[in-house]
PDB file of C-alpha atoms in Angstrom:
ATOM      1  CA  MET A   1     -39.000  38.787 171.368  1.00 45.00           C
ATOM      2  CA  SER A   2     -40.445  37.907 168.156  1.00 47.00           C
ATOM      3  CA  SER A   3     -40.015  34.481 166.497  1.00 48.00           C
ATOM      4  CA  THR A   4     -40.096  33.669 163.056  1.00 51.00           C
ATOM      5  CA  THR A   5     -40.923  30.222 161.397  1.00 52.00           C
ATOM      6  CA  ALA A   6     -39.052  29.158 158.495  1.00 50.00           C
ATOM      7  CA  GLU A   7     -41.821  28.704 155.675  1.00 54.00           C
ATOM      8  CA  PRO A   8     -42.066  25.058 154.021  1.00 54.00           C
ATOM      9  CA  VAL A   9     -39.681  25.085 150.725  1.00 53.00           C
ATOM     10  CA  ARG A  10     -41.926  24.126 147.763  1.00 56.00           C
ATOM     11  CA  ARG A  11     -40.907  22.020 144.968  1.00 53.00           C
ATOM     12  CA  PRO A  12     -41.986  22.451 141.568  1.00 54.00           C
ATOM     13  CA  LEU A  13     -45.057  20.709 140.625  1.00 48.00           C
ATOM     14  CA  ALA A  14     -42.764  18.764 137.851  1.00 50.00           C
ATOM     15  CA  ALA A  15     -40.210  17.765 140.220  1.00 49.00           C
ATOM     16  CA  ARG A  16     -42.515  16.691 142.358  1.00 51.00           C
ATOM     17  CA  ARG A  17     -45.101  14.448 140.147  1.00 54.00           C
ATOM     18  CA  ARG A  18     -41.575  12.917 138.777  1.00 54.00           C
ATOM     19  CA  PRO A  19     -41.450   9.575 138.896  1.00 52.00           C
ATOM     20  CA  THR A  20     -38.666   7.704 140.993  1.00 54.00           C
ATOM     21  CA  GLY A  21     -36.541   4.905 139.600  1.00 55.00           C
ATOM     22  CA  SER A  22     -38.280   1.917 140.907  1.00 66.00           C
ATOM     23  CA  ARG A  23     -41.606   3.524 140.000  1.00 72.00           C
ATOM     24  CA  ALA A  24     -40.310   4.282 136.125  1.00 69.00           C
ATOM     25  CA  GLY A  25     -39.169   0.525 136.094  1.00 75.00           C
ATOM     26  CA  HIS A  26     -42.545  -0.708 137.199  1.00 81.00           C
ATOM     27  CA  ALA A  27     -44.319   1.060 134.369  1.00 79.00           C
ATOM     28  CA  TYR A  28     -42.163  -0.397 131.717  1.00 84.00           C
ATOM     29  CA  LEU A  29     -42.867  -3.966 133.375  1.00 86.00           C
ATOM     30  CA  LEU A  30     -46.089  -2.842 132.598  1.00 85.00           C
ATOM     31  CA  ILE A  31     -45.670  -2.193 128.943  1.00 87.00           C
ATOM     32  CA  ALA A  32     -42.929  -5.074 128.166  1.00 87.00           C
ATOM     33  CA  PRO A  33     -45.781  -7.887 127.206  1.00 88.00           C
ATOM     34  CA  ALA A  34     -47.419  -5.400 124.773  1.00 87.00           C
ATOM     35  CA  VAL A  35     -43.849  -4.267 123.215  1.00 85.00           C
ATOM     36  CA  VAL A  36     -42.870  -8.137 122.862  1.00 88.00           C
ATOM     37  CA  LEU A  37     -46.170  -8.882 121.520  1.00 87.00           C
ATOM     38  CA  VAL A  38     -45.880  -6.343 118.943  1.00 83.00           C
ATOM     39  CA  LEU A  39     -42.382  -7.128 118.167  1.00 83.00           C
ATOM     40  CA  VAL A  40     -43.290 -11.138 117.683  1.00 84.00           C
ATOM     41  CA  PHE A  41     -46.067 -10.587 115.539  1.00 85.00           C
ATOM     42  CA  LEU A  42     -45.432  -7.313 113.505  1.00 83.00           C
ATOM     43  CA  PHE A  43     -41.942  -6.644 113.082  1.00 85.00           C
ATOM     44  CA  TYR A  44     -40.412 -10.281 113.120  1.00 86.00           C
ATOM     45  CA  PRO A  45     -43.178 -11.265 109.788  1.00 86.00           C
ATOM     46  CA  VAL A  46     -41.819  -8.122 107.875  1.00 86.00           C
ATOM     47  CA  LEU A  47     -38.264  -8.515 108.662  1.00 89.00           C
ATOM     48  CA  SER A  48     -38.161 -12.558 107.941  1.00 90.00           C
ATOM     49  CA  VAL A  49     -40.502 -11.429 104.888  1.00 91.00           C
ATOM     50  CA  PHE A  50     -37.768  -9.279 103.465  1.00 92.00           C
ATOM     51  CA  TRP A  51     -34.899 -11.868 104.414  1.00 93.00           C
ATOM     52  CA  GLU A  52     -37.032 -14.820 102.089  1.00 92.00           C
ATOM     53  CA  SER A  53     -37.059 -12.601  99.172  1.00 92.00           C
ATOM     54  CA  LEU A  54     -33.529 -12.701  99.092  1.00 93.00           C
ATOM     55  CA  ARG A  55     -33.300 -16.595  99.297  1.00 92.00           C
ATOM     56  CA  HIS A  56     -34.378 -19.325  97.022  1.00 90.00           C
ATOM     57  CA  HIS A  57     -37.219 -21.225  98.533  1.00 89.00           C
ATOM     58  CA  ASN A  58     -39.617 -23.685  96.402  1.00 88.00           C
ATOM     59  CA  LEU A  59     -40.771 -26.361  98.256  1.00 85.00           C
ATOM     60  CA  THR A  60     -41.246 -28.175  94.573  1.00 83.00           C
ATOM     61  CA  ARG A  61     -36.892 -27.705  94.413  1.00 84.00           C
ATOM     62  CA  PRO A  62     -35.427 -28.462  97.687  1.00 81.00           C
ATOM     63  CA  LEU A  63     -32.111 -28.833  96.456  1.00 78.00           C
ATOM     64  CA  ASP A  64     -31.984 -25.090  94.848  1.00 78.00           C
ATOM     65  CA  ASP A  65     -32.807 -23.603  98.285  1.00 83.00           C
ATOM     66  CA  GLY A  66     -30.287 -20.994  99.583  1.00 88.00           C
ATOM     67  CA  PHE A  67     -28.971 -17.794  99.666  1.00 89.00           C
ATOM     68  CA  ALA A  68     -30.466 -15.847  96.219  1.00 88.00           C
ATOM     69  CA  GLY A  69     -29.591 -11.985  96.615  1.00 88.00           C
ATOM     70  CA  LEU A  70     -31.411  -9.882  94.194  1.00 92.00           C
ATOM     71  CA  ASP A  71     -32.296 -12.820  91.911  1.00 92.00           C
ATOM     72  CA  ASN A  72     -35.438 -13.069  92.906  1.00 93.00           C
ATOM     73  CA  TYR A  73     -35.903  -9.205  92.185  1.00 94.00           C
ATOM     74  CA  ARG A  74     -34.197  -9.204  88.630  1.00 94.00           C
ATOM     75  CA  ALA A  75     -36.694 -12.383  87.788  1.00 93.00           C
ATOM     76  CA  LEU A  76     -39.713 -10.276  88.789  1.00 92.00           C
ATOM     77  CA  LEU A  77     -38.258  -7.380  86.244  1.00 93.00           C
ATOM     78  CA  ALA A  78     -38.639  -9.816  83.299  1.00 93.00           C
ATOM     79  CA  ASP A  79     -42.137 -11.485  84.488  1.00 93.00           C
ATOM     80  CA  GLU A  80     -44.475 -10.638  82.246  1.00 94.00           C
ATOM     81  CA  VAL A  81     -47.335 -11.303  84.655  1.00 93.00           C
ATOM     82  CA  PHE A  82     -46.181  -9.394  87.590  1.00 95.00           C
ATOM     83  CA  TRP A  83     -46.709  -6.140  85.090  1.00 95.00           C
ATOM     84  CA  ARG A  84     -49.604  -8.004  84.075  1.00 95.00           C
ATOM     85  CA  SER A  85     -51.254  -8.002  87.194  1.00 94.00           C
ATOM     86  CA  LEU A  86     -49.659  -4.337  88.453  1.00 94.00           C
ATOM     87  CA  ARG A  87     -51.331  -2.619  85.746  1.00 95.00           C
ATOM     88  CA  PHE A  88     -54.639  -4.272  86.380  1.00 95.00           C
ATOM     89  CA  THR A  89     -54.451  -3.439  90.408  1.00 95.00           C
ATOM     90  CA  ALA A  90     -53.670   0.064  89.360  1.00 94.00           C
ATOM     91  CA  GLN A  91     -56.803   0.072  87.527  1.00 95.00           C
ATOM     92  CA  TRP A  92     -58.851  -1.715  89.681  1.00 95.00           C
ATOM     93  CA  VAL A  93     -58.120   0.647  92.922  1.00 95.00           C
ATOM     94  CA  PHE A  94     -58.064   3.525  90.825  1.00 95.00           C
ATOM     95  CA  VAL A  95     -61.930   3.110  89.104  1.00 95.00           C
ATOM     96  CA  GLU A  96     -63.011   1.514  92.417  1.00 94.00           C
ATOM     97  CA  VAL A  97     -61.933   4.303  95.030  1.00 95.00           C
ATOM     98  CA  GLY A  98     -63.069   6.695  92.721  1.00 95.00           C
ATOM     99  CA  LEU A  99     -66.389   5.189  92.198  1.00 96.00           C
ATOM    100  CA  GLN A 100     -67.096   4.407  95.865  1.00 94.00           C
ATOM    101  CA  PHE A 101     -66.063   8.467  96.097  1.00 94.00           C
ATOM    102  CA  VAL A 102     -68.313   9.702  93.931  1.00 94.00           C
ATOM    103  CA  PHE A 103     -71.481   7.880  95.049  1.00 95.00           C
ATOM    104  CA  GLY A 104     -70.720   7.479  98.696  1.00 93.00           C
ATOM    105  CA  LEU A 105     -70.494  11.215  98.683  1.00 92.00           C
ATOM    106  CA  ALA A 106     -73.952  11.711  96.934  1.00 92.00           C
ATOM    107  CA  LEU A 107     -75.235   8.843  99.493  1.00 92.00           C
ATOM    108  CA  ALA A 108     -73.981  10.876 102.236  1.00 91.00           C
ATOM    109  CA  LEU A 109     -75.525  14.314 100.852  1.00 90.00           C
ATOM    110  CA  VAL A 110     -78.729  12.971 101.028  1.00 91.00           C
ATOM    111  CA  LEU A 111     -78.751  10.724 104.105  1.00 90.00           C
ATOM    112  CA  ASN A 112     -77.921  14.332 105.539  1.00 88.00           C
ATOM    113  CA  ARG A 113     -80.925  15.898 104.558  1.00 85.00           C
ATOM    114  CA  THR A 114     -84.307  15.446 106.942  1.00 82.00           C
ATOM    115  CA  PHE A 115     -87.069  13.425 105.376  1.00 84.00           C
ATOM    116  CA  VAL A 116     -89.599  10.839 106.343  1.00 86.00           C
ATOM    117  CA  GLY A 117     -87.870   7.288 107.157  1.00 85.00           C
ATOM    118  CA  ARG A 118     -84.167   8.793 107.123  1.00 84.00           C
ATOM    119  CA  GLY A 119     -83.364   6.491 109.926  1.00 87.00           C
ATOM    120  CA  LEU A 120     -84.734   3.045 108.064  1.00 90.00           C
ATOM    121  CA  ALA A 121     -83.002   4.944 104.805  1.00 88.00           C
ATOM    122  CA  ARG A 122     -79.574   5.123 106.564  1.00 87.00           C
ATOM    123  CA  ALA A 123     -79.365   1.469 108.031  1.00 88.00           C
ATOM    124  CA  LEU A 124     -80.459  -0.017 104.852  1.00 88.00           C
ATOM    125  CA  ALA A 125     -77.902   2.161 103.112  1.00 88.00           C
ATOM    126  CA  PHE A 126     -75.257   0.964 105.738  1.00 88.00           C
ATOM    127  CA  SER A 127     -76.193  -2.624 105.753  1.00 88.00           C
ATOM    128  CA  PRO A 128     -73.753  -4.075 102.874  1.00 88.00           C
ATOM    129  CA  TRP A 129     -70.806  -2.702 104.914  1.00 86.00           C
ATOM    130  CA  ALA A 130     -71.812  -5.004 107.890  1.00 84.00           C
ATOM    131  CA  VAL A 131     -71.958  -7.789 105.123  1.00 84.00           C
ATOM    132  CA  SER A 132     -68.990 -10.547 105.093  1.00 83.00           C
ATOM    133  CA  GLY A 133     -66.994 -10.431 102.285  1.00 81.00           C
ATOM    134  CA  ILE A 134     -67.438 -14.093 101.292  1.00 83.00           C
ATOM    135  CA  LEU A 135     -71.107 -13.888 101.957  1.00 86.00           C
ATOM    136  CA  THR A 136     -70.938 -10.887  99.527  1.00 86.00           C
ATOM    137  CA  THR A 137     -69.509 -12.672  96.664  1.00 88.00           C
ATOM    138  CA  THR A 138     -71.916 -15.460  97.349  1.00 88.00           C
ATOM    139  CA  ILE A 139     -74.164 -13.258  96.553  1.00 88.00           C
ATOM    140  CA  TRP A 140     -73.383 -11.860  93.644  1.00 90.00           C
ATOM    141  CA  ILE A 141     -72.235 -15.238  92.088  1.00 88.00           C
ATOM    142  CA  LEU A 142     -75.812 -15.930  92.534  1.00 87.00           C
ATOM    143  CA  LEU A 143     -76.500 -13.047  90.548  1.00 87.00           C
ATOM    144  CA  TYR A 144     -74.736 -13.573  87.872  1.00 87.00           C
ATOM    145  CA  ASN A 145     -75.656 -16.848  87.545  1.00 83.00           C
ATOM    146  CA  PRO A 146     -76.047 -17.511  83.504  1.00 80.00           C
ATOM    147  CA  THR A 147     -78.922 -19.594  83.996  1.00 80.00           C
ATOM    148  CA  THR A 148     -81.078 -17.819  87.423  1.00 79.00           C
ATOM    149  CA  GLY A 149     -78.943 -14.517  87.460  1.00 77.00           C
ATOM    150  CA  ILE A 150     -78.923 -11.326  86.048  1.00 79.00           C
ATOM    151  CA  GLY A 151     -77.704 -12.506  82.740  1.00 74.00           C
ATOM    152  CA  HIS A 152     -80.739 -14.627  81.937  1.00 73.00           C
ATOM    153  CA  TYR A 153     -83.323 -11.512  82.326  1.00 76.00           C
ATOM    154  CA  LEU A 154     -80.922  -9.662  80.513  1.00 73.00           C
ATOM    155  CA  ALA A 155     -80.929 -12.084  77.461  1.00 74.00           C
ATOM    156  CA  SER A 156     -84.603 -12.445  77.660  1.00 78.00           C
ATOM    157  CA  MET A 157     -84.900  -8.749  76.665  1.00 78.00           C
ATOM    158  CA  GLY A 158     -82.716  -9.159  73.663  1.00 71.00           C
ATOM    159  CA  ILE A 159     -79.323  -8.332  75.407  1.00 68.00           C
ATOM    160  CA  GLY A 160     -77.013 -11.054  75.184  1.00 66.00           C
ATOM    161  CA  GLU A 161     -77.455 -14.484  74.837  1.00 68.00           C
ATOM    162  CA  TYR A 162     -78.908 -17.257  76.943  1.00 66.00           C
ATOM    163  CA  GLY A 163     -76.244 -19.313  79.436  1.00 66.00           C
ATOM    164  CA  THR A 164     -73.592 -16.513  79.090  1.00 72.00           C
ATOM    165  CA  SER A 165     -72.094 -15.523  82.358  1.00 76.00           C
ATOM    166  CA  LEU A 166     -71.169 -11.736  83.212  1.00 79.00           C
ATOM    167  CA  LEU A 167     -68.244 -13.757  84.850  1.00 84.00           C
ATOM    168  CA  SER A 168     -66.723 -15.355  82.171  1.00 80.00           C
ATOM    169  CA  GLU A 169     -66.621 -13.045  79.145  1.00 79.00           C
ATOM    170  CA  PRO A 170     -63.667 -10.633  79.149  1.00 77.00           C
ATOM    171  CA  GLY A 171     -65.622  -7.648  77.999  1.00 80.00           C
ATOM    172  CA  THR A 172     -67.645  -7.765  81.197  1.00 84.00           C
ATOM    173  CA  THR A 173     -65.737  -9.244  84.102  1.00 90.00           C
ATOM    174  CA  PHE A 174     -64.165  -6.673  84.960  1.00 92.00           C
ATOM    175  CA  TRP A 175     -67.833  -4.300  85.278  1.00 91.00           C
ATOM    176  CA  ALA A 176     -69.598  -7.253  87.093  1.00 90.00           C
ATOM    177  CA  LEU A 177     -66.493  -7.391  89.433  1.00 93.00           C
ATOM    178  CA  VAL A 178     -66.550  -3.349  90.157  1.00 94.00           C
ATOM    179  CA  ILE A 179     -70.381  -3.700  90.437  1.00 93.00           C
ATOM    180  CA  ALA A 180     -69.991  -6.610  92.953  1.00 92.00           C
ATOM    181  CA  GLU A 181     -67.098  -4.377  95.203  1.00 92.00           C
ATOM    182  CA  LEU A 182     -69.309  -1.151  94.647  1.00 93.00           C
ATOM    183  CA  TRP A 183     -72.049  -2.523  96.618  1.00 92.00           C
ATOM    184  CA  LYS A 184     -69.894  -3.030  99.427  1.00 89.00           C
ATOM    185  CA  GLY A 185     -67.476  -0.035  99.227  1.00 90.00           C
ATOM    186  CA  ILE A 186     -70.004   2.736  98.849  1.00 92.00           C
ATOM    187  CA  PRO A 187     -71.298   2.488 102.711  1.00 92.00           C
ATOM    188  CA  PHE A 188     -67.885   2.561 103.686  1.00 90.00           C
ATOM    189  CA  PHE A 189     -67.336   6.443 102.092  1.00 92.00           C
ATOM    190  CA  ALA A 190     -71.118   7.330 102.783  1.00 91.00           C
ATOM    191  CA  ILE A 191     -70.424   6.641 106.886  1.00 90.00           C
ATOM    192  CA  LEU A 192     -67.610   8.528 107.506  1.00 90.00           C
ATOM    193  CA  ILE A 193     -68.513  11.392 105.397  1.00 91.00           C
ATOM    194  CA  LEU A 194     -71.914  11.816 107.194  1.00 90.00           C
ATOM    195  CA  ALA A 195     -69.918  11.757 110.310  1.00 88.00           C
ATOM    196  CA  ASP A 196     -68.233  14.784 109.199  1.00 88.00           C
ATOM    197  CA  LEU A 197     -71.184  16.388 107.515  1.00 88.00           C
ATOM    198  CA  GLN A 198     -73.266  16.103 110.846  1.00 86.00           C
ATOM    199  CA  SER A 199     -70.770  18.659 112.382  1.00 84.00           C
ATOM    200  CA  VAL A 200     -70.903  21.160 109.960  1.00 83.00           C
ATOM    201  CA  PRO A 201     -72.572  24.325 111.618  1.00 83.00           C
ATOM    202  CA  LEU A 202     -75.845  25.333 110.675  1.00 81.00           C
ATOM    203  CA  GLU A 203     -75.160  29.045 110.921  1.00 84.00           C
ATOM    204  CA  LEU A 204     -72.584  28.302 107.654  1.00 83.00           C
ATOM    205  CA  TYR A 205     -75.191  27.598 105.262  1.00 80.00           C
ATOM    206  CA  GLU A 206     -77.493  30.120 106.597  1.00 78.00           C
ATOM    207  CA  ALA A 207     -75.024  33.330 106.248  1.00 85.00           C
ATOM    208  CA  ALA A 208     -74.200  31.187 102.164  1.00 82.00           C
ATOM    209  CA  ASN A 209     -77.828  31.657 101.603  1.00 82.00           C
ATOM    210  CA  VAL A 210     -77.888  35.313 102.806  1.00 81.00           C
ATOM    211  CA  ASP A 211     -75.174  35.941 100.502  1.00 79.00           C
ATOM    212  CA  GLY A 212     -77.229  34.417  97.724  1.00 79.00           C
ATOM    213  CA  ALA A 213     -74.645  31.506  97.305  1.00 78.00           C
ATOM    214  CA  GLY A 214     -76.015  28.429  94.848  1.00 81.00           C
ATOM    215  CA  PRO A 215     -75.999  24.554  95.829  1.00 81.00           C
ATOM    216  CA  LEU A 216     -72.591  24.238  94.084  1.00 85.00           C
ATOM    217  CA  ARG A 217     -70.911  27.625  96.051  1.00 85.00           C
ATOM    218  CA  ARG A 218     -71.995  26.293  99.475  1.00 84.00           C
ATOM    219  CA  PHE A 219     -70.554  23.107  98.921  1.00 84.00           C
ATOM    220  CA  SER A 220     -67.342  24.328  97.555  1.00 83.00           C
ATOM    221  CA  SER A 221     -66.963  26.982 100.486  1.00 84.00           C
ATOM    222  CA  VAL A 222     -68.894  25.049 103.581  1.00 85.00           C
ATOM    223  CA  THR A 223     -69.208  21.457 103.074  1.00 86.00           C
ATOM    224  CA  TRP A 224     -65.908  20.233 101.648  1.00 88.00           C
ATOM    225  CA  PRO A 225     -63.752  22.868 103.541  1.00 86.00           C
ATOM    226  CA  HIS A 226     -65.374  20.606 106.731  1.00 85.00           C
ATOM    227  CA  ILE A 227     -65.277  17.075 104.855  1.00 88.00           C
ATOM    228  CA  ARG A 228     -62.014  17.104 102.894  1.00 89.00           C
ATOM    229  CA  LYS A 229     -60.077  15.056 105.897  1.00 87.00           C
ATOM    230  CA  ALA A 230     -62.366  13.180 106.031  1.00 86.00           C
ATOM    231  CA  VAL A 231     -62.035  12.386 102.338  1.00 90.00           C
ATOM    232  CA  VAL A 232     -58.469  12.508 102.606  1.00 91.00           C
ATOM    233  CA  ILE A 233     -58.536   9.462 105.220  1.00 89.00           C
ATOM    234  CA  ALA A 234     -61.010   7.407 103.441  1.00 89.00           C
ATOM    235  CA  THR A 235     -59.868   7.281 100.054  1.00 93.00           C
ATOM    236  CA  LEU A 236     -56.253   6.015 101.365  1.00 92.00           C
ATOM    237  CA  LEU A 237     -57.686   3.547 103.749  1.00 91.00           C
ATOM    238  CA  ARG A 238     -59.954   2.153 100.523  1.00 92.00           C
ATOM    239  CA  ALA A 239     -57.275   2.413  98.202  1.00 93.00           C
ATOM    240  CA  VAL A 240     -54.608   0.293 100.315  1.00 92.00           C
ATOM    241  CA  TRP A 241     -58.309  -2.267 101.203  1.00 92.00           C
ATOM    242  CA  GLU A 242     -58.795  -2.410  97.196  1.00 93.00           C
ATOM    243  CA  PHE A 243     -54.886  -3.270  96.355  1.00 93.00           C
ATOM    244  CA  ASN A 244     -54.899  -5.648  98.850  1.00 91.00           C
ATOM    245  CA  ASN A 245     -58.323  -7.141  97.950  1.00 88.00           C
ATOM    246  CA  VAL A 246     -58.142 -10.711  97.523  1.00 87.00           C
ATOM    247  CA  ASP A 247     -61.349 -12.302  98.698  1.00 86.00           C
ATOM    248  CA  LEU A 248     -63.650 -11.091  95.995  1.00 89.00           C
ATOM    249  CA  LEU A 249     -61.480 -11.679  92.883  1.00 90.00           C
ATOM    250  CA  TYR A 250     -60.419 -15.203  94.226  1.00 89.00           C
ATOM    251  CA  THR A 251     -63.872 -16.364  95.222  1.00 88.00           C
ATOM    252  CA  MET A 252     -65.583 -14.680  91.612  1.00 90.00           C
ATOM    253  CA  THR A 253     -62.780 -15.261  89.227  1.00 89.00           C
ATOM    254  CA  ALA A 254     -59.773 -17.064  90.651  1.00 87.00           C
ATOM    255  CA  GLY A 255     -57.921 -14.351  88.519  1.00 87.00           C
ATOM    256  CA  GLY A 256     -59.250 -15.115  85.343  1.00 83.00           C
ATOM    257  CA  PRO A 257     -60.854 -15.362  82.323  1.00 85.00           C
ATOM    258  CA  ALA A 258     -56.821 -16.297  81.199  1.00 83.00           C
ATOM    259  CA  GLY A 259     -55.402 -14.225  84.184  1.00 85.00           C
ATOM    260  CA  SER A 260     -57.317 -10.772  83.172  1.00 88.00           C
ATOM    261  CA  THR A 261     -58.423 -10.031  86.760  1.00 91.00           C
ATOM    262  CA  THR A 262     -55.234 -11.399  88.569  1.00 92.00           C
ATOM    263  CA  THR A 263     -53.931  -8.333  91.025  1.00 93.00           C
ATOM    264  CA  LEU A 264     -50.566  -8.224  92.399  1.00 93.00           C
ATOM    265  CA  PRO A 265     -51.762  -9.692  95.807  1.00 93.00           C
ATOM    266  CA  LEU A 266     -53.767 -12.370  93.890  1.00 94.00           C
ATOM    267  CA  TYR A 267     -50.534 -12.993  91.914  1.00 94.00           C
ATOM    268  CA  VAL A 268     -48.374 -13.444  95.367  1.00 93.00           C
ATOM    269  CA  ALA A 269     -51.218 -15.923  96.644  1.00 91.00           C
ATOM    270  CA  GLN A 270     -51.132 -18.131  93.636  1.00 92.00           C
ATOM    271  CA  THR A 271     -46.773 -17.898  93.349  1.00 92.00           C
ATOM    272  CA  ALA A 272     -46.253 -18.523  97.587  1.00 90.00           C
ATOM    273  CA  ILE A 273     -49.778 -20.861  98.039  1.00 88.00           C
ATOM    274  CA  HIS A 274     -50.655 -22.790  95.018  1.00 89.00           C
ATOM    275  CA  ASP A 275     -46.707 -22.913  93.489  1.00 88.00           C
ATOM    276  CA  GLN A 276     -45.060 -23.006  96.827  1.00 90.00           C
ATOM    277  CA  ASP A 277     -42.292 -20.659  95.632  1.00 91.00           C
ATOM    278  CA  PHE A 278     -41.982 -18.666  99.077  1.00 92.00           C
ATOM    279  CA  GLY A 279     -38.698 -16.711  98.147  1.00 92.00           C
ATOM    280  CA  TYR A 280     -40.311 -15.603  94.607  1.00 93.00           C
ATOM    281  CA  GLY A 281     -43.502 -15.015  96.721  1.00 93.00           C
ATOM    282  CA  SER A 282     -42.146 -13.059  99.390  1.00 93.00           C
ATOM    283  CA  ALA A 283     -40.082 -10.781  96.617  1.00 94.00           C
ATOM    284  CA  LEU A 284     -43.449  -9.958  95.350  1.00 94.00           C
ATOM    285  CA  THR A 285     -44.872  -9.051  98.829  1.00 93.00           C
ATOM    286  CA  VAL A 286     -41.910  -6.842  99.211  1.00 94.00           C
ATOM    287  CA  THR A 287     -42.271  -4.845  95.968  1.00 95.00           C
ATOM    288  CA  ALA A 288     -46.312  -4.945  96.394  1.00 94.00           C
ATOM    289  CA  PHE A 289     -45.492  -3.545 100.062  1.00 93.00           C
ATOM    290  CA  LEU A 290     -42.654  -0.793  98.612  1.00 94.00           C
ATOM    291  CA  LEU A 291     -44.742   0.473  96.241  1.00 93.00           C
ATOM    292  CA  LEU A 292     -48.214   0.910  98.256  1.00 92.00           C
ATOM    293  CA  THR A 293     -45.713   2.541 100.808  1.00 92.00           C
ATOM    294  CA  PHE A 294     -44.594   4.881  98.327  1.00 94.00           C
ATOM    295  CA  ALA A 295     -47.972   5.833  96.732  1.00 92.00           C
ATOM    296  CA  SER A 296     -49.263   6.251 100.197  1.00 91.00           C
ATOM    297  CA  MET A 297     -46.566   8.859 100.948  1.00 92.00           C
ATOM    298  CA  VAL A 298     -47.269  10.579  97.313  1.00 91.00           C
ATOM    299  CA  TYR A 299     -50.723  10.893  98.012  1.00 90.00           C
ATOM    300  CA  LEU A 300     -50.251  12.203 101.653  1.00 88.00           C
ATOM    301  CA  ARG A 301     -47.755  14.973 100.746  1.00 88.00           C
ATOM    302  CA  ILE A 302     -49.960  16.190  97.652  1.00 86.00           C
ATOM    303  CA  SER A 303     -53.018  16.019  99.823  1.00 83.00           C
ATOM    304  CA  ASN A 304     -50.970  17.885 102.676  1.00 78.00           C
ATOM    305  CA  GLY A 305     -49.990  20.956 100.150  1.00 66.00           C
ATOM    306  CA  ASP A 306     -53.350  21.227  98.529  1.00 62.00           C
ATOM    307  CA  SER A 307     -54.516  21.532 101.991  1.00 57.00           C
ATOM    308  CA  LYS A 308     -51.872  24.318 103.423  1.00 58.00           C
ATOM    309  CA  GLU A 309     -52.628  26.314  99.573  1.00 57.00           C
ATOM    310  CA  GLY A 310     -56.421  26.034 100.069  1.00 54.00           C
ATOM    311  CA  LYS A 311     -55.569  27.859 103.693  1.00 54.00           C
TER     312      LYS A 311
END
């Protein structure tokens, strides 16, 4: 008489690892503090700014406080300072990000080569990025000092006049600010691009050399496809950063001379903090947020489209 033993029933792996109700509740309980912090410190300020933009809230005119609807946005469309600051912001972002990318790419290509003292050269090239924004502006304010700075030495060579500040003349202020920001922004691009350059297989360059490809051909066929994604991310992040740049512009020129270097975020700060008009300042903030979000989406859409075409 033979006896048979029943084999144990094996449940699927997913079913065995599925958390029970108490375990799932415990997991949600663990992430609850982080969720609450995000809601309080991220979503609430954003929603409050949107709501504030629909109100009249000026500390200098408390009797006018109340619901405004779209009045702040109608005033914004007729505000010449808003349109002038928006044009300067676009000019500032385009010039800064474009020049930072070109010089950052060139610097990364140089630092990617093998030469004596490359480690020291990399440390010196990347050091401006580690300097704080206020310290950067202080350095360049001293360099642009009309008595002891660059302007004094240029005047001694017959370029310009003694006592002229590069930050007070409309013809030189913009480019003086651009140079100061380039000093800090170029290492950002160089770091990100160099990191991707380090991952390019040397075999691809050797194959390109065998095929007789020149420097430009090697760059377009080998280097660029590998660093393209890093360039897209770097330009987007840097564009957002330069759009919101306030510390350098405020510290060096405070938006002058005659408001010629006032960006949209700087105008927001002047309206909300100096003029204490929180309603109109919030409307400017919401407008800047929507413009920046739309521009970022368009840029990413174009970049992704170019990437698919390249494939």
